[in-house]
Amino acid sequence: MQVDAIREFMRESFPQAKVDVLTVGNKGSMLRQEIDFSHLRPGGTVSGPTLMGLADAALYVAILGEIGLVALAVTTNLNINFLRKPAADRALVAECRLIKLGKVLAVGEVYLYSEGSQEPVAHVTGTYSIPPKRDGN
Amino acid sequence: MQVDAIREFMRESFPQAKVDVLTVGNKGSMLRQEIDFSHLRPGGTVSGPTLMGLADAALYVAILGEIGLVALAVTTNLNINFLRKPAADRALVAECRLIKLGKVLAVGEVYLYSEGSQEPVAHVTGTYSIPPKRDGN
Amino acid sequence: MQVDAIREFMRESFPQAKVDVLTVGNKGSMLRQEIDFSHLRPGGTVSGPTLMGLADAALYVAILGEIGLVALAVTTNLNINFLRKPAADRALVAECRLIKLGKVLAVGEVYLYSEGSQEPVAHVTGTYSIPPKRDGN
Amino acid sequence: MQVDAIREFMRESFPQAKVDVLTVGNKGSMLRQEIDFSHLRPGGTVSGPTLMGLADAALYVAILGEIGLVALAVTTNLNINFLRKPAADRALVAECRLIKLGKVLAVGEVYLYSEGSQEPVAHVTGTYSIPPKRDGN
């Protein structure tokens, strides 16, 4: 149910993105994104912003899985290392794990893969700022 | 002329991006990107991947301005700090400055602004790997 | 006076560090650190942790200059690009500039130089978490 | 034997650091560092540069374990997220894993712990530049 609620929330929030939430919970998430021509770069590879966007979404979903859909968390820092050339004809898969979930900040890391490959194409660490809970709620 | 050549190169290389090269040279670049609905996120702000993509392009253009159009440089690391909410109804402007241009690696930083504002919406540092020159050329 | 107060505060807080606060204020700081044998690495260069420590101190001083000596800010993220080999026989100089000073987070960047050189040896961006003000104070 | 050779190399190269190499190989390393007064900061916590230095050493050792002791790799980028306050009275342990080992660049990540704790105090990703092999050797 929680996965369904988060999927619905992501579809409404990000209608343009073709991101599918595979799993969420236990301080982690797994997302999958189909790759089409709009994501490609010259040389037949997936663009950097596509990779960054998927990693950012995976962090967001993992945080939503912990704090619920009410809060509006925002990314404050993202650091990405590009490791290998992604396949142009395969979906991307993101595996996210939160390594800190504080009251103010959440930090997580994400490995990105071309589907079916064991070698990550990129590694991301990101920080989200978590808004304070409102009094009276 | 160099700016024109780089503009032409960027248009051919990245036909989807609506990026305009304003200046290039002297180890820097300035780029401008129109923002439309496809770049927006819930809350009426510009998406993180849009910011990252523009910063990445600004670094690339600045490097092309120094080493020429022949080489195929690739991003190896990008670190972005999101500072303020970008305006949904204004173009983005990127100001890039290279702080190292070595034989193997180039490092630069980029400030991103909503056009007309003095306060940056994001700050990026990035590293590009520069391919070795081929013998005989 | 403010510079003197911050110098005194830094000397008491970090008695081991040989860091001198040259300037502070206007959302920036400049620090200087003498280099001795304890800071060197094989190959006659200054160690990475020495560079990182000085940059971290420069960010801290710049923040203190804005929010005063009472608060206890802590580093949450530091990203450093090593650009050139520092001179083993010259002091280090750090030039820091804050690019965001929010209620919760402050972000700044630091250029590090071997004294007398125009080319930076490293570039750092860092984020500090600023503790909330206490009621009644 | 390889671990012994790397231990000996680290002791000679970094005589000031109290770093012990626990394991190395299989694209990873584990290091341990005793904490004494010189590593502490006001508030009874371990200083940021101490954490960064240990992570940097763990990356270096993991790379040496793969490419041997001859090469002179240098750090080009280090990104650290400070997650929790380290214990002032416990040793630090670093667990490093390389996520890319290319001809030119190696990238790895490091989790830092206060000994005996399951929760990391910091997470680091770092990039090393690997020097080209010389002809004739």
PDB file of N, CA, C and O in Angstrom, chain D residues 93-118:
ATOM      1  N   VAL D  93      37.308   3.515  12.589  1.00  0.00           N
ATOM      2  CA  VAL D  93      37.499   2.433  11.632  1.00  0.00           C
ATOM      3  C   VAL D  93      36.969   2.895  10.278  1.00  0.00           C
ATOM      4  O   VAL D  93      35.896   3.503  10.193  1.00  0.00           O
ATOM      5  N   ALA D  94      37.736   2.643   9.229  1.00  0.00           N
ATOM      6  CA  ALA D  94      37.345   3.018   7.867  1.00  0.00           C
ATOM      7  C   ALA D  94      37.165   1.767   7.026  1.00  0.00           C
ATOM      8  O   ALA D  94      38.032   0.895   7.009  1.00  0.00           O
ATOM      9  N   GLU D  95      36.023   1.685   6.355  1.00  0.00           N
ATOM     10  CA  GLU D  95      35.773   0.580   5.430  1.00  0.00           C
ATOM     11  C   GLU D  95      35.662   1.152   4.027  1.00  0.00           C
ATOM     12  O   GLU D  95      34.727   1.897   3.724  1.00  0.00           O
ATOM     13  N   CYS D  96      36.600   0.786   3.174  1.00  0.00           N
ATOM     14  CA  CYS D  96      36.680   1.357   1.828  1.00  0.00           C
ATOM     15  C   CYS D  96      36.407   0.297   0.770  1.00  0.00           C
ATOM     16  O   CYS D  96      36.817  -0.858   0.896  1.00  0.00           O
ATOM     17  N   ARG D  97      35.732   0.749  -0.285  1.00  0.00           N
ATOM     18  CA  ARG D  97      35.415  -0.124  -1.404  1.00  0.00           C
ATOM     19  C   ARG D  97      35.596   0.684  -2.680  1.00  0.00           C
ATOM     20  O   ARG D  97      35.014   1.767  -2.826  1.00  0.00           O
ATOM     21  N   LEU D  98      36.376   0.173  -3.605  1.00  0.00           N
ATOM     22  CA  LEU D  98      36.562   0.860  -4.892  1.00  0.00           C
ATOM     23  C   LEU D  98      35.372   0.551  -5.785  1.00  0.00           C
ATOM     24  O   LEU D  98      34.942  -0.598  -5.879  1.00  0.00           O
ATOM     25  N   ILE D  99      34.826   1.581  -6.430  1.00  0.00           N
ATOM     26  CA  ILE D  99      33.688   1.352  -7.314  1.00  0.00           C
ATOM     27  C   ILE D  99      34.067   1.543  -8.780  1.00  0.00           C
ATOM     28  O   ILE D  99      33.308   1.227  -9.663  1.00  0.00           O
ATOM     29  N   LYS D 100      35.253   2.065  -9.014  1.00  0.00           N
ATOM     30  CA  LYS D 100      35.811   2.083 -10.366  1.00  0.00           C
ATOM     31  C   LYS D 100      37.326   2.057 -10.274  1.00  0.00           C
ATOM     32  O   LYS D 100      37.907   2.767  -9.456  1.00  0.00           O
ATOM     33  N   LEU D 101      37.934   1.241 -11.107  1.00  0.00           N
ATOM     34  CA  LEU D 101      39.390   1.219 -11.173  1.00  0.00           C
ATOM     35  C   LEU D 101      39.754   1.274 -12.650  1.00  0.00           C
ATOM     36  O   LEU D 101      39.865   0.243 -13.317  1.00  0.00           O
ATOM     37  N   GLY D 102      39.868   2.505 -13.159  1.00  0.00           N
ATOM     38  CA  GLY D 102      40.196   2.688 -14.563  1.00  0.00           C
ATOM     39  C   GLY D 102      41.689   2.864 -14.759  1.00  0.00           C
ATOM     40  O   GLY D 102      42.469   2.767 -13.812  1.00  0.00           O
ATOM     41  N   LYS D 103      42.073   3.131 -15.996  1.00  0.00           N
ATOM     42  CA  LYS D 103      43.498   3.351 -16.268  1.00  0.00           C
ATOM     43  C   LYS D 103      43.958   4.702 -15.758  1.00  0.00           C
ATOM     44  O   LYS D 103      45.104   4.894 -15.384  1.00  0.00           O
ATOM     45  N   VAL D 104      43.046   5.664 -15.772  1.00  0.00           N
ATOM     46  CA  VAL D 104      43.393   7.044 -15.442  1.00  0.00           C
ATOM     47  C   VAL D 104      42.862   7.455 -14.070  1.00  0.00           C
ATOM     48  O   VAL D 104      43.516   8.156 -13.315  1.00  0.00           O
ATOM     49  N   LEU D 105      41.645   7.002 -13.759  1.00  0.00           N
ATOM     50  CA  LEU D 105      40.998   7.398 -12.512  1.00  0.00           C
ATOM     51  C   LEU D 105      40.504   6.177 -11.737  1.00  0.00           C
ATOM     52  O   LEU D 105      40.033   5.214 -12.325  1.00  0.00           O
ATOM     53  N   ALA D 106      40.601   6.277 -10.419  1.00  0.00           N
ATOM     54  CA  ALA D 106      39.977   5.293  -9.535  1.00  0.00           C
ATOM     55  C   ALA D 106      39.019   6.043  -8.615  1.00  0.00           C
ATOM     56  O   ALA D 106      39.332   7.135  -8.137  1.00  0.00           O
ATOM     57  N   VAL D 107      37.843   5.458  -8.390  1.00  0.00           N
ATOM     58  CA  VAL D 107      36.833   6.074  -7.531  1.00  0.00           C
ATOM     59  C   VAL D 107      36.434   5.071  -6.458  1.00  0.00           C
ATOM     60  O   VAL D 107      36.265   3.879  -6.747  1.00  0.00           O
ATOM     61  N   GLY D 108      36.305   5.546  -5.244  1.00  0.00           N
ATOM     62  CA  GLY D 108      35.897   4.656  -4.165  1.00  0.00           C
ATOM     63  C   GLY D 108      35.060   5.381  -3.134  1.00  0.00           C
ATOM     64  O   GLY D 108      34.947   6.604  -3.147  1.00  0.00           O
ATOM     65  N   GLU D 109      34.447   4.580  -2.272  1.00  0.00           N
ATOM     66  CA  GLU D 109      33.707   5.185  -1.179  1.00  0.00           C
ATOM     67  C   GLU D 109      34.183   4.599   0.139  1.00  0.00           C
ATOM     68  O   GLU D 109      34.699   3.476   0.185  1.00  0.00           O
ATOM     69  N   VAL D 110      34.034   5.375   1.195  1.00  0.00           N
ATOM     70  CA  VAL D 110      34.514   4.976   2.516  1.00  0.00           C
ATOM     71  C   VAL D 110      33.436   5.286   3.549  1.00  0.00           C
ATOM     72  O   VAL D 110      32.899   6.402   3.574  1.00  0.00           O
ATOM     73  N   TYR D 111      33.135   4.309   4.382  1.00  0.00           N
ATOM     74  CA  TYR D 111      32.321   4.543   5.570  1.00  0.00           C
ATOM     75  C   TYR D 111      33.240   4.609   6.782  1.00  0.00           C
ATOM     76  O   TYR D 111      34.119   3.762   6.937  1.00  0.00           O
ATOM     77  N   LEU D 112      33.030   5.624   7.603  1.00  0.00           N
ATOM     78  CA  LEU D 112      33.829   5.786   8.822  1.00  0.00           C
ATOM     79  C   LEU D 112      32.945   5.532  10.038  1.00  0.00           C
ATOM     80  O   LEU D 112      31.818   6.037  10.116  1.00  0.00           O
ATOM     81  N   TYR D 113      33.491   4.770  10.989  1.00  0.00           N
ATOM     82  CA  TYR D 113      32.760   4.420  12.202  1.00  0.00           C
ATOM     83  C   TYR D 113      33.610   4.709  13.445  1.00  0.00           C
ATOM     84  O   TYR D 113      34.839   4.588  13.395  1.00  0.00           O
ATOM     85  N   SER D 114      32.951   5.048  14.534  1.00  0.00           N
ATOM     86  CA  SER D 114      33.597   4.920  15.829  1.00  0.00           C
ATOM     87  C   SER D 114      33.576   3.446  16.183  1.00  0.00           C
ATOM     88  O   SER D 114      32.520   2.800  16.099  1.00  0.00           O
ATOM     89  N   GLU D 115      34.724   2.923  16.566  1.00  0.00           N
ATOM     90  CA  GLU D 115      34.852   1.476  16.761  1.00  0.00           C
ATOM     91  C   GLU D 115      33.768   0.936  17.694  1.00  0.00           C
ATOM     92  O   GLU D 115      33.535   1.480  18.770  1.00  0.00           O
ATOM     93  N   GLY D 116      33.108  -0.110  17.254  1.00  0.00           N
ATOM     94  CA  GLY D 116      32.068  -0.738  18.059  1.00  0.00           C
ATOM     95  C   GLY D 116      30.671  -0.262  17.726  1.00  0.00           C
ATOM     96  O   GLY D 116      29.694  -0.818  18.209  1.00  0.00           O
ATOM     97  N   SER D 117      30.573   0.770  16.901  1.00  0.00           N
ATOM     98  CA  SER D 117      29.261   1.304  16.540  1.00  0.00           C
ATOM     99  C   SER D 117      28.860   0.853  15.137  1.00  0.00           C
ATOM    100  O   SER D 117      29.705   0.674  14.258  1.00  0.00           O
ATOM    101  N   GLN D 118      27.559   0.687  14.923  1.00  0.00           N
ATOM    102  CA  GLN D 118      27.063   0.266  13.614  1.00  0.00           C
ATOM    103  C   GLN D 118      26.701   1.459  12.736  1.00  0.00           C
ATOM    104  O   GLN D 118      26.467   1.305  11.545  1.00  0.00           O
TER     105      GLN D 118
END
